[in-house]
mmCIF file of C-alpha atoms in Angstrom:
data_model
loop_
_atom_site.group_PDB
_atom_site.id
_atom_site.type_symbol
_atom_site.label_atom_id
_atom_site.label_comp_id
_atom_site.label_asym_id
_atom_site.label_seq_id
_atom_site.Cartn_x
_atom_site.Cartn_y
_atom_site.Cartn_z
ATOM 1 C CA UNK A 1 -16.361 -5.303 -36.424
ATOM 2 C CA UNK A 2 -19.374 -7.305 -37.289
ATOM 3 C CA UNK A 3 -17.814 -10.248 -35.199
ATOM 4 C CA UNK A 4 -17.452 -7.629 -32.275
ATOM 5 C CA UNK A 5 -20.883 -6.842 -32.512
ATOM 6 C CA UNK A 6 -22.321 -10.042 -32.359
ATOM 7 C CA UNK A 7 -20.050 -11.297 -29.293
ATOM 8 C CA UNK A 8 -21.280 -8.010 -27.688
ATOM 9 C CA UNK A 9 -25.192 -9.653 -28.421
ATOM 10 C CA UNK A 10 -23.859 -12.821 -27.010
ATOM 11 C CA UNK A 11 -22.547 -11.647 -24.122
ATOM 12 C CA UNK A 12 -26.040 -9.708 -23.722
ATOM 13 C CA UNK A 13 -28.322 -12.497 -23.945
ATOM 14 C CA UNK A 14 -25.500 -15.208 -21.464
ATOM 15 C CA UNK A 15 -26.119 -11.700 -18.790
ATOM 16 C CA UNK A 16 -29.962 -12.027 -19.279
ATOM 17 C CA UNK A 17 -29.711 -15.782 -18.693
ATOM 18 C CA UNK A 18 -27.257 -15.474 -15.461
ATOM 19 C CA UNK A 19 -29.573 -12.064 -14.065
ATOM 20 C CA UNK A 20 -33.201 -12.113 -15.299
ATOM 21 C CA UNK A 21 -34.267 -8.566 -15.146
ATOM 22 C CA UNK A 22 -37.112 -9.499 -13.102
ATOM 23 C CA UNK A 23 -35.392 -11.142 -10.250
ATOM 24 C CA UNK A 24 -33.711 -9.453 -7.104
ATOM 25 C CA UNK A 25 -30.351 -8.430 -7.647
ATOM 26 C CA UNK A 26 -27.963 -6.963 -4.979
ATOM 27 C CA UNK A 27 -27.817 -2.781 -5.140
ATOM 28 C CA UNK A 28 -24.818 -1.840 -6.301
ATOM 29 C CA UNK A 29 -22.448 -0.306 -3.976
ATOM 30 C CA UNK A 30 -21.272 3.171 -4.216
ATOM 31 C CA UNK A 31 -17.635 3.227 -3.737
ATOM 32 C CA UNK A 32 -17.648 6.657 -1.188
ATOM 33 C CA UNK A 33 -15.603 7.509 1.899
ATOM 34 C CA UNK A 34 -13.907 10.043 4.181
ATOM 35 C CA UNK A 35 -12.508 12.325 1.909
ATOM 36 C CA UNK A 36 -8.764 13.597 2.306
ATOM 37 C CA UNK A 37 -9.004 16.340 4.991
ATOM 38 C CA UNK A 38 -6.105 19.475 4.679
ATOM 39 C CA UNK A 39 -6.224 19.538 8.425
ATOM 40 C CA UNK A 40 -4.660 16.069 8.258
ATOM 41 C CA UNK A 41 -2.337 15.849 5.295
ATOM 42 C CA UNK A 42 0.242 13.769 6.924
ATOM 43 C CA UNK A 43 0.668 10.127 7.462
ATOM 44 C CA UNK A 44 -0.370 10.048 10.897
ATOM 45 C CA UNK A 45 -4.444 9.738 10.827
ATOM 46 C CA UNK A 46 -5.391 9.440 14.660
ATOM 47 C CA UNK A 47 -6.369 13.037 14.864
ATOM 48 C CA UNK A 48 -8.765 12.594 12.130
ATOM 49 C CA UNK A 49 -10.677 9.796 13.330
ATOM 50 C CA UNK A 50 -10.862 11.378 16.833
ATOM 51 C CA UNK A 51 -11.527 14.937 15.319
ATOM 52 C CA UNK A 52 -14.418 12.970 13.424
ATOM 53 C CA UNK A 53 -15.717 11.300 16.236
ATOM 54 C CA UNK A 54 -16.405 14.649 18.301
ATOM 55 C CA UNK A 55 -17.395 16.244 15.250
ATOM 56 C CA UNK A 56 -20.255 13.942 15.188
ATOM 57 C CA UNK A 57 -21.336 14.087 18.660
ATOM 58 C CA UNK A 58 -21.341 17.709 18.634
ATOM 59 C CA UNK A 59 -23.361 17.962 15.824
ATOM 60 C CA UNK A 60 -25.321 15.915 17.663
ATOM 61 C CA UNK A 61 -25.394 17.380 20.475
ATOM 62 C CA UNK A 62 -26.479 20.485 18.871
ATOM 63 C CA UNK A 63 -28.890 19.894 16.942
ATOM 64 C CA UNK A 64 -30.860 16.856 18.037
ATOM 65 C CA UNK A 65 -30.545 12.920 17.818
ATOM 66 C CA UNK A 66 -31.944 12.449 14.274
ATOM 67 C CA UNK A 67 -30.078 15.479 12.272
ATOM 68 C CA UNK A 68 -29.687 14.243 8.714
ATOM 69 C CA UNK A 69 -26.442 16.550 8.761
ATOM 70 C CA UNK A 70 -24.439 14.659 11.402
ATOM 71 C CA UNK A 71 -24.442 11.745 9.712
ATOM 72 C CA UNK A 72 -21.708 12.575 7.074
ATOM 73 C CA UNK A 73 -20.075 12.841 10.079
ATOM 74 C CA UNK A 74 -20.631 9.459 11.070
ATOM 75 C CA UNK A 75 -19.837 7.871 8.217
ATOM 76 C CA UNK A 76 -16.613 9.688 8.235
ATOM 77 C CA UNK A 77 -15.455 8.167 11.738
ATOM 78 C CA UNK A 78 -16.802 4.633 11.161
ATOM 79 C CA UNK A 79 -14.539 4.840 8.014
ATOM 80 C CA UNK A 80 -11.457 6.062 9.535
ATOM 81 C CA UNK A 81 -11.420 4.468 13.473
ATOM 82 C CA UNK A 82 -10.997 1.011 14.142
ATOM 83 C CA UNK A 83 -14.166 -0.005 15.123
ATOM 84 C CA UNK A 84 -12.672 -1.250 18.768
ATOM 85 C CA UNK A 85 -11.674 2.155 19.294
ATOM 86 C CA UNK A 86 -15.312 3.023 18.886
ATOM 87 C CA UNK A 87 -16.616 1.027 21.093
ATOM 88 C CA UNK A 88 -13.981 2.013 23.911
ATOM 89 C CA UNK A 89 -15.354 5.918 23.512
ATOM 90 C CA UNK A 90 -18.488 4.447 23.075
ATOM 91 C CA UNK A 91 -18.319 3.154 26.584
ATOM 92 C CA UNK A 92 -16.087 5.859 27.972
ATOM 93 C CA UNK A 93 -18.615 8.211 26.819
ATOM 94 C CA UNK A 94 -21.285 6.630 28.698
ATOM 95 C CA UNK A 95 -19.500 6.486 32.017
ATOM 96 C CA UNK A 96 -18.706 9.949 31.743
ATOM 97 C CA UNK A 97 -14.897 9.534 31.356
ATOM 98 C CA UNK A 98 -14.730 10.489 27.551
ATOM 99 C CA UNK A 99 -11.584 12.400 27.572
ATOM 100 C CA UNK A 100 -12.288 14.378 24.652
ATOM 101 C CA UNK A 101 -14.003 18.239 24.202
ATOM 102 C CA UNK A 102 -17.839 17.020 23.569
ATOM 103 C CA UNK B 1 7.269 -7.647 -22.778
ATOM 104 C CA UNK B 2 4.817 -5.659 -24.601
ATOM 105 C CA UNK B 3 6.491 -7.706 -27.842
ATOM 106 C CA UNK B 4 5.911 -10.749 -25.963
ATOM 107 C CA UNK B 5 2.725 -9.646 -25.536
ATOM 108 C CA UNK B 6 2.012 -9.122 -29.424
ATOM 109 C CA UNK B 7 3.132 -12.371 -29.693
ATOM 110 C CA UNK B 8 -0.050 -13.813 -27.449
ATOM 111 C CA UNK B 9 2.721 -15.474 -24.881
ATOM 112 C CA UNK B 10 0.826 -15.164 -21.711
ATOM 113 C CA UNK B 11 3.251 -13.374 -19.423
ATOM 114 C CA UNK B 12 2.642 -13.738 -15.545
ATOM 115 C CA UNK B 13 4.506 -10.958 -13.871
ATOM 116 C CA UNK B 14 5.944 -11.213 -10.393
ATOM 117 C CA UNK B 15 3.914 -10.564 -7.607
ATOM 118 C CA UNK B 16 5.184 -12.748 -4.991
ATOM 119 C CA UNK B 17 8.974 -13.647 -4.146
ATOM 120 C CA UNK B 18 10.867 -16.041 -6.170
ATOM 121 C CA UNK B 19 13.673 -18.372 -5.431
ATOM 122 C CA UNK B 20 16.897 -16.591 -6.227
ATOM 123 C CA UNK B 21 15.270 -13.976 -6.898
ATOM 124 C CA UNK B 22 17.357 -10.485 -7.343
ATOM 125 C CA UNK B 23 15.513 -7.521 -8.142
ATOM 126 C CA UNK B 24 12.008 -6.434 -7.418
ATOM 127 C CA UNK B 25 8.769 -7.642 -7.584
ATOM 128 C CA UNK B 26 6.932 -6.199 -10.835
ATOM 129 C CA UNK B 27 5.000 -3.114 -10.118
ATOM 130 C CA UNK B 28 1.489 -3.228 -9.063
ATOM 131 C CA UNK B 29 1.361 0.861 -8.242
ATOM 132 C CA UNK B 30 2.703 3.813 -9.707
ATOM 133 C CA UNK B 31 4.319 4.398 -7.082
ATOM 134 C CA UNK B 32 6.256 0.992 -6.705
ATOM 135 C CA UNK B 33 7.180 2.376 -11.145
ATOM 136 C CA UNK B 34 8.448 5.289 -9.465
ATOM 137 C CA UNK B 35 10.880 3.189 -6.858
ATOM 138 C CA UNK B 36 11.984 0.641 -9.533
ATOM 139 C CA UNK B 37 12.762 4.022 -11.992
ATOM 140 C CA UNK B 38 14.584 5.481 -8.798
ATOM 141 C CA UNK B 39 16.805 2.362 -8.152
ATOM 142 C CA UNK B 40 17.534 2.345 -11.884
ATOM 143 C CA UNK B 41 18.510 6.158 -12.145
ATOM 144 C CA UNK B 42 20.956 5.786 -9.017
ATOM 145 C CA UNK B 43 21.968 2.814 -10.396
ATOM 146 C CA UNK B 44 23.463 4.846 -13.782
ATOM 147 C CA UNK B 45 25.502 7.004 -11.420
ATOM 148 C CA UNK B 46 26.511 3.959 -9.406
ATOM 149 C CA UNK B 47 27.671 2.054 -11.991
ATOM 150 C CA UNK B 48 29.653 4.996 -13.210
ATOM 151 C CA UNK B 49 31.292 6.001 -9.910
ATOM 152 C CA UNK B 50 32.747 1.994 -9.223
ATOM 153 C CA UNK B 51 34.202 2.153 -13.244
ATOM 154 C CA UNK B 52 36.152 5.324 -12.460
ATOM 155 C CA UNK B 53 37.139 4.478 -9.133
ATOM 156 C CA UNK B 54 38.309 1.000 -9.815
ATOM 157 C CA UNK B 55 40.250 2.646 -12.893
ATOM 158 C CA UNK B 56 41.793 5.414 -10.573
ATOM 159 C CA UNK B 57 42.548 2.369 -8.296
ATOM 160 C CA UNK B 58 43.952 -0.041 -11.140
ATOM 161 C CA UNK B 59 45.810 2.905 -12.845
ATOM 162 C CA UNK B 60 47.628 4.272 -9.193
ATOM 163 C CA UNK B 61 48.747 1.185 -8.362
ATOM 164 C CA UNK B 62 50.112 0.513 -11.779
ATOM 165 C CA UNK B 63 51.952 3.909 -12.728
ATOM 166 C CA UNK B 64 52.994 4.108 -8.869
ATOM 167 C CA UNK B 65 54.271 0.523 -8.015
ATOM 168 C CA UNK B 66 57.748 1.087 -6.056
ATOM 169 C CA UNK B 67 59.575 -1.048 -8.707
ATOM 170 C CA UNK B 68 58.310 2.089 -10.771
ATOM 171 C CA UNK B 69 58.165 4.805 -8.988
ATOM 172 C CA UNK B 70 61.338 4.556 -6.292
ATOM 173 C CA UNK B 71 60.926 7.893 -5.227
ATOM 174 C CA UNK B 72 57.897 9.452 -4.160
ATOM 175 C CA UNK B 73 56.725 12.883 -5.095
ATOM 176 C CA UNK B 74 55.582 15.372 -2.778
ATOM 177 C CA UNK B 75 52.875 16.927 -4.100
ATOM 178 C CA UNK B 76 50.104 18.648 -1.726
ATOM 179 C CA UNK B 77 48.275 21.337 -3.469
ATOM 180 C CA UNK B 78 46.532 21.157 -6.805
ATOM 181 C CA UNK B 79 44.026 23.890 -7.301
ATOM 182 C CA UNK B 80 42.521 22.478 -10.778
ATOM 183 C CA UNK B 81 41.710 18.926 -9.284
ATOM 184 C CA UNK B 82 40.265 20.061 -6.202
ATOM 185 C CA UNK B 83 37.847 22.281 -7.710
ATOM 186 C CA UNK B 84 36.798 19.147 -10.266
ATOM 187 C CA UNK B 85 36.727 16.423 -7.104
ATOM 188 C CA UNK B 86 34.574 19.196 -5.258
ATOM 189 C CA UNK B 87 31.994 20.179 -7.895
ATOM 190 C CA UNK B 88 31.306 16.841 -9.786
ATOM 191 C CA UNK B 89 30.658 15.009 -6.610
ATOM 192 C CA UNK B 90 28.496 17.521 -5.329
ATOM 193 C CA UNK B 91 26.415 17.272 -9.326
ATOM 194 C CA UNK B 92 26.024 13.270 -8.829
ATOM 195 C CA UNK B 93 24.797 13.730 -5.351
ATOM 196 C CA UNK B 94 22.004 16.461 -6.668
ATOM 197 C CA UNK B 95 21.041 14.403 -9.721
ATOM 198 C CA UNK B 96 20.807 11.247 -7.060
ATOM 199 C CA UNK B 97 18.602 13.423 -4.686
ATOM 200 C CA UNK B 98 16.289 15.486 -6.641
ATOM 201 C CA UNK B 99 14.464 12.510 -8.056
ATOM 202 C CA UNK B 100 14.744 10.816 -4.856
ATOM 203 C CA UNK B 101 13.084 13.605 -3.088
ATOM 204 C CA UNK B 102 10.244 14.029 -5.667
ATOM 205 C CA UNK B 103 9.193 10.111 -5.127
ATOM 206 C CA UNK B 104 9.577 10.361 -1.499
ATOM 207 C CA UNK B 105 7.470 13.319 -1.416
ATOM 208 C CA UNK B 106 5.014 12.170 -3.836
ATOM 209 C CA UNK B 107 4.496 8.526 -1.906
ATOM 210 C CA UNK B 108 2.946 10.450 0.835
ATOM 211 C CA UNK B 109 0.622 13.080 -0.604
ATOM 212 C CA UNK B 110 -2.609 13.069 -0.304
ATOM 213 C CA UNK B 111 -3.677 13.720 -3.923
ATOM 214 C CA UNK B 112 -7.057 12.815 -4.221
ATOM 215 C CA UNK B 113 -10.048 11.464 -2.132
ATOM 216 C CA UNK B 114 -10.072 7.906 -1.947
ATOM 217 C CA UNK B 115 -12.868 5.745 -3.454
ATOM 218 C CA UNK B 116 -12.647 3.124 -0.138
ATOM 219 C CA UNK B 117 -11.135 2.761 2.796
ATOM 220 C CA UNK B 118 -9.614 -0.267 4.801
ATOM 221 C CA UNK B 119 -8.760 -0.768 8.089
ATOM 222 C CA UNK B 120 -5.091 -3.063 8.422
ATOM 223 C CA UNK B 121 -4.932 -3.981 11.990
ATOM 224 C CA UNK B 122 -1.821 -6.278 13.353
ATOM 225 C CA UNK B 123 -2.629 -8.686 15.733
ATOM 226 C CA UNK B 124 -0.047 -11.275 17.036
ATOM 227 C CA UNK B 125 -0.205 -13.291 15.080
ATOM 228 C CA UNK B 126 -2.674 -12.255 12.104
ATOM 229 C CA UNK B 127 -4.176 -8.902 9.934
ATOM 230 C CA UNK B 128 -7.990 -8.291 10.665
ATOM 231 C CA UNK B 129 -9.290 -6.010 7.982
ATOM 232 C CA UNK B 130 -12.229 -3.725 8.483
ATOM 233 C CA UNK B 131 -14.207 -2.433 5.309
ATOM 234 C CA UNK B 132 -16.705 0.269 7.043
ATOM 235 C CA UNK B 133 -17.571 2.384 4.749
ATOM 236 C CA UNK B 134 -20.910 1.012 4.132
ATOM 237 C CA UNK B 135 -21.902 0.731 8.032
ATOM 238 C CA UNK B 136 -24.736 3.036 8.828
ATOM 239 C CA UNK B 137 -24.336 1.897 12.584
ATOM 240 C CA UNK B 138 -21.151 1.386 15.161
ATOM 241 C CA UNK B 139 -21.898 -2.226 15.342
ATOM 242 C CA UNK B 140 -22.540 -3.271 11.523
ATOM 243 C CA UNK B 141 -18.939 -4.458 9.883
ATOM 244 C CA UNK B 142 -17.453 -6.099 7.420
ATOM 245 C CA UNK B 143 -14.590 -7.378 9.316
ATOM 246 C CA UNK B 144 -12.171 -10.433 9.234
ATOM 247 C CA UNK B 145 -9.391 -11.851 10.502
ATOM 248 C CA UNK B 146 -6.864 -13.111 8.053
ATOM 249 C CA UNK B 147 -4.571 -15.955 8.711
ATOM 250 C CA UNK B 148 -1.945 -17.910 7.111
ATOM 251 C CA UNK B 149 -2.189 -21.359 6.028
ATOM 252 C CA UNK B 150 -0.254 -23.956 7.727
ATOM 253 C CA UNK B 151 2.128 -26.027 5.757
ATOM 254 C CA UNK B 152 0.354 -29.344 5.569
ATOM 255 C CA UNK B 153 -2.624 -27.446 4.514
ATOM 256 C CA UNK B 154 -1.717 -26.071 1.791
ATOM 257 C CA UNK B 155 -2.733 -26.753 -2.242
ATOM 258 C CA UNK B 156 -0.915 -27.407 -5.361
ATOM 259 C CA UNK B 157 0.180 -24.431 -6.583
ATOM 260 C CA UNK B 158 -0.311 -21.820 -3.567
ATOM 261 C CA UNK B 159 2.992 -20.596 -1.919
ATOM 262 C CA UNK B 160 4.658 -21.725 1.479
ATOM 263 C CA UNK B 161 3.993 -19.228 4.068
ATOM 264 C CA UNK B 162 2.653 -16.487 1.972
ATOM 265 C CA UNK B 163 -1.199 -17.731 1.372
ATOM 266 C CA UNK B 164 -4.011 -16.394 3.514
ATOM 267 C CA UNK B 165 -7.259 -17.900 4.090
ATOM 268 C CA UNK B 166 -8.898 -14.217 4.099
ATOM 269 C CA UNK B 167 -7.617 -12.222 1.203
ATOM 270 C CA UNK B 168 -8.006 -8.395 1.346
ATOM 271 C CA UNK B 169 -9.620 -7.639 -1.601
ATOM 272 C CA UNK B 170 -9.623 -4.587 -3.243
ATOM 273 C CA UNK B 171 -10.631 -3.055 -6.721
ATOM 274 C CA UNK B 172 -8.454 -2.448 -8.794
ATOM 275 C CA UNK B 173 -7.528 1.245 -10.717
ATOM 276 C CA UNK B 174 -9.263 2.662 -7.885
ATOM 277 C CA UNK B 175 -7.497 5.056 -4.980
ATOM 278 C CA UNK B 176 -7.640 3.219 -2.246
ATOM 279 C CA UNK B 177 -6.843 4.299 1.478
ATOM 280 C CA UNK B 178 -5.587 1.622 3.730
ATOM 281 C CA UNK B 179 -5.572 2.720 7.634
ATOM 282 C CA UNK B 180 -2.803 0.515 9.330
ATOM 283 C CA UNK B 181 -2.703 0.165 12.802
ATOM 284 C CA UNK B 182 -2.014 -2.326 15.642
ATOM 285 C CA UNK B 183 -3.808 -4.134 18.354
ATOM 286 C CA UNK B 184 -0.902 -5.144 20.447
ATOM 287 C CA UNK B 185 2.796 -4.814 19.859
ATOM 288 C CA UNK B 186 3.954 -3.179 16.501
ATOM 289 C CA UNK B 187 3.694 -4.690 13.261
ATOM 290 C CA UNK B 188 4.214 -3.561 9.608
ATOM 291 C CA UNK B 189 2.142 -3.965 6.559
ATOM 292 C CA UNK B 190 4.379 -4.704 3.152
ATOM 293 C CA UNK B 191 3.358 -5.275 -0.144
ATOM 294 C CA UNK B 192 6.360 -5.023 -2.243
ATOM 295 C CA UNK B 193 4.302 -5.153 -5.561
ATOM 296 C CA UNK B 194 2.516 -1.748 -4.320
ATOM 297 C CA UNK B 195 5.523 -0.680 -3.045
ATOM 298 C CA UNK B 196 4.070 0.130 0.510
ATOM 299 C CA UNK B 197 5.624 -0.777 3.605
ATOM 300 C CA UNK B 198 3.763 1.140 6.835
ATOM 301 C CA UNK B 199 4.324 0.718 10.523
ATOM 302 C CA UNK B 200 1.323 -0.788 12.043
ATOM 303 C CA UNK B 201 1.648 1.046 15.994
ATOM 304 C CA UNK B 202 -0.709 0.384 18.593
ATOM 305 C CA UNK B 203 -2.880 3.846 19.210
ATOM 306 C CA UNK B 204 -1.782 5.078 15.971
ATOM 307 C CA UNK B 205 -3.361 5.194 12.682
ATOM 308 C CA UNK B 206 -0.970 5.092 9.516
ATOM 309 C CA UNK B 207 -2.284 6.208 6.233
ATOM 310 C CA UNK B 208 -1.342 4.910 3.348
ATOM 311 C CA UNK B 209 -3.490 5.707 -0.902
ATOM 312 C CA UNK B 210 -2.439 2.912 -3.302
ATOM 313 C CA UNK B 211 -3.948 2.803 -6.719
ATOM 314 C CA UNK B 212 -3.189 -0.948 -7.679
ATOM 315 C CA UNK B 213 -2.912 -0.430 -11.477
ATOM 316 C CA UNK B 214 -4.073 -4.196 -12.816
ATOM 317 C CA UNK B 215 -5.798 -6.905 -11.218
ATOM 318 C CA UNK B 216 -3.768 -9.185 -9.850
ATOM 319 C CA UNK B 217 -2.891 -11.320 -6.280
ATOM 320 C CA UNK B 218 -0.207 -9.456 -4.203
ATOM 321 C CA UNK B 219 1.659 -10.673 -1.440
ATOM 322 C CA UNK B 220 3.532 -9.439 1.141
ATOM 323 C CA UNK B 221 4.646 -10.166 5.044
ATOM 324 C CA UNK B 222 4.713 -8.737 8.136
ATOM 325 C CA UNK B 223 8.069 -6.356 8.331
ATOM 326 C CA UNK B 224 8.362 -5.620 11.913
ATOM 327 C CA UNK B 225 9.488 -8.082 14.342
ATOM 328 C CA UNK B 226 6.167 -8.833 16.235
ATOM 329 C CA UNK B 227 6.786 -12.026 18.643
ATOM 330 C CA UNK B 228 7.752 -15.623 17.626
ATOM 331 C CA UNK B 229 4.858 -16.123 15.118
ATOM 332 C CA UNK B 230 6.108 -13.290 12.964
ATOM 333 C CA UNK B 231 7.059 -15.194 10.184
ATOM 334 C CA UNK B 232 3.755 -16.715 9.987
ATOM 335 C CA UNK B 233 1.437 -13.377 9.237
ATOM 336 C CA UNK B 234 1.540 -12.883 5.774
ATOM 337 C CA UNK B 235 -0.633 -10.179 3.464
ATOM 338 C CA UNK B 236 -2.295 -10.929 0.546
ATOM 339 C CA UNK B 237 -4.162 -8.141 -1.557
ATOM 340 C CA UNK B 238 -6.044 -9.499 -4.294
ATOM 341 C CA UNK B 239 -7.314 -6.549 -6.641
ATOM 342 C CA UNK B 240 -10.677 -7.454 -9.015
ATOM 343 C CA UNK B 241 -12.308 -5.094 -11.431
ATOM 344 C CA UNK B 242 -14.475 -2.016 -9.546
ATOM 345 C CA UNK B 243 -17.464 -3.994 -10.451
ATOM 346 C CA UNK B 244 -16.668 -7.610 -8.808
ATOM 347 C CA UNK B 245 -15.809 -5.464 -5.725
ATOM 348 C CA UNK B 246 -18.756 -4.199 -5.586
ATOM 349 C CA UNK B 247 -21.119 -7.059 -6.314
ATOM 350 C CA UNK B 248 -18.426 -9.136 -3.549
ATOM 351 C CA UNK B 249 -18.988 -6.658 -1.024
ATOM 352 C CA UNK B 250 -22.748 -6.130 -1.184
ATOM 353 C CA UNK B 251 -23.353 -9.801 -1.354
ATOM 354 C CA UNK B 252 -21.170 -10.149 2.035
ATOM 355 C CA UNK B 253 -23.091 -7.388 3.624
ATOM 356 C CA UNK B 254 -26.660 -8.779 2.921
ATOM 357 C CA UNK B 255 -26.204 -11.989 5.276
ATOM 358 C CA UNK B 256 -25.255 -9.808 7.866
ATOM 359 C CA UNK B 257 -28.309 -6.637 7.609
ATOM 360 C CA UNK B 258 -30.088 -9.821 7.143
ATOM 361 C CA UNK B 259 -29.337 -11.250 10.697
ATOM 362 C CA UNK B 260 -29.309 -7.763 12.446
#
């Protein structure tokens, strides 16, 4: 127990060395996502990243550019959709040829 | 194992194929426990089906040889027997498919929200994996492509075929949701220690939630004949402690905010 302790010290001080508290260290990460959505239980997710995607630009669309509450929305699509299918509905939705309810 | 443990061997288990190898890889995921468990319980009722069989077999030709048996008897009807041959079939076939049905159905529920996501998608010939969890804009990514190593290029000690020069990596004891999906033709993402094997389709997104149980390097190939470099896109998951993930992944997305 004693021995425990003192590795436990050990380890301490080698950290201190390694990471002085002073200096900048990276911010941790939170490990967060999309959560599992009952509207989508099965295997197939395409719906869900779509349904995410307009979710987000109607929220948008509703209530202004800058609403912190669309952005959970964001984040949900950016998790989900392949970022190159972004950028095609990105573009789509720019020329007007979006083919989804906005 | 666990003896061998006690006994401070150090005990590598199986995550990547072996030569000769016969049975499975070790598990990684509960899951993959679930499959080897499965293959074990059939296996009983295998096992005991081929003993009484080959001793019906052994035992008909035996007692029934014509050197025996000149004379043939013509029996048709025997209630007793065809009540037995009807109900204890129909027994092994419900013990075989009521565990069978619980793994199949638990291997695609959606339990609990995942911790991360990751983005599998096939290319011909390679995976590119996207971790965008922590984007806060379309463009922002941490994306890469993940090819094998060629043959003369290889180290002392990493395996033909099978290495990577961009490992996924993932922590470990963590629910993890892995989006598979293609670029170009179909492709399939296998891991056999997790037990996961999932269709990569172009305009389709397959889910798949591992929980990789111990840290560990995990290898796997692509499973769906994708063009003639198909042999040559391998998978390799490497699973760290939640803690090294996190430190890996926020020192990979500085550089990048950095240059934005």
């Amino acid at each position: 127990m004693a021995k425990q302790y003192h590795l436990e010290n050990e380890v301490k001080k080698v950290k201190e060395i390694v990471a002085p508290q002073g200096e900048e260290t990276p911010d941790e990460i939170t490990l967060k996502t999309a959560p599992a959505d009952f509207r989508f239980p099965t295997t197939n997710q395409t719906r869900h990243c779509f349904t995410r995607y307009i979710e987000y630009h109607r929220c948008v669309a509703a209530k202004g550019d800058d609403a912190p509450e669309c952005e959970k929305f964001a984040k949900f699509y950016r998790s989900l959709c392949p970022s190159e299918w972004v950028d095609r509905w990105n573009e789509q939705r720019e020329n007007g040829t979006f083919p989804g309810p906005l | 194992m666990i003896v061998l443990k006690w006994l401070f061997l150090t005990i590598s288990p199986c995550d990547a194929a072996e030569p000769w190898q016969l049975g499975s890889q070790d598990a990684a995921t509960p899951i993959m426990q679930g499959i080897i468990d499965l293959h074990h319980d059939i296996f009983f009722f295998l096992i005991l089906i081929l003993v009484f069989v080959l001793w019906i077999l052994v035992r008909a030709l035996w007692h029934f040889h014509y050197k025996e048996n000149a004379i043939p008897q013509r029996i048709v009807h025997g209630t007793t027997i065809e009540i037995l041959r009807t109900i204890f079939p129909s027994l092994i076939s419900m013990f075989i498919a009521i565990p069978s049905f619980a793994l199949l159905y638990s291997m695609d529920e959606v339990v609990v929200d995942p911790a991360i996501t990751i983005k599998a998608i096939g290319h011909q010939w390679y995976w590119t994996y996207e971790y965008s969890d922590y984007n806060s804009s379309d463009e922002q990514s941490l994306t890469f492509d993940s090819y094998m190593i060629p043959e003369e290029d290889l180290e002392l000690g990493q395996s033909r075929l099978l290495e990577v020069d961009n490992r996924v990596v993932v922590p470990a004891k963590t629910h993890l949701r892995i989006i598979v999906t293609s670029a170009d033709v179909p492709h399939s993402w296998a891991v056999p220690s997790s037990g996961v094997k999932c269709d990569a389709v172009p305009g389709r997104l397959n889910q798949i939630s591992i929980l990789v149980q111990r840290e560990g390097v995990y290898y796997g190939q692509c499973s769906e004949i994708c063009g003639t470099n198909h042999a040559f896109t391998p998978i390799v998951v490497e699973a760290v402690p939640r803690k090294d993930y996190g430190s890996r992944v926020s020192n990979q997305l500085i550089p990048q905010t950095g240059e934005a």
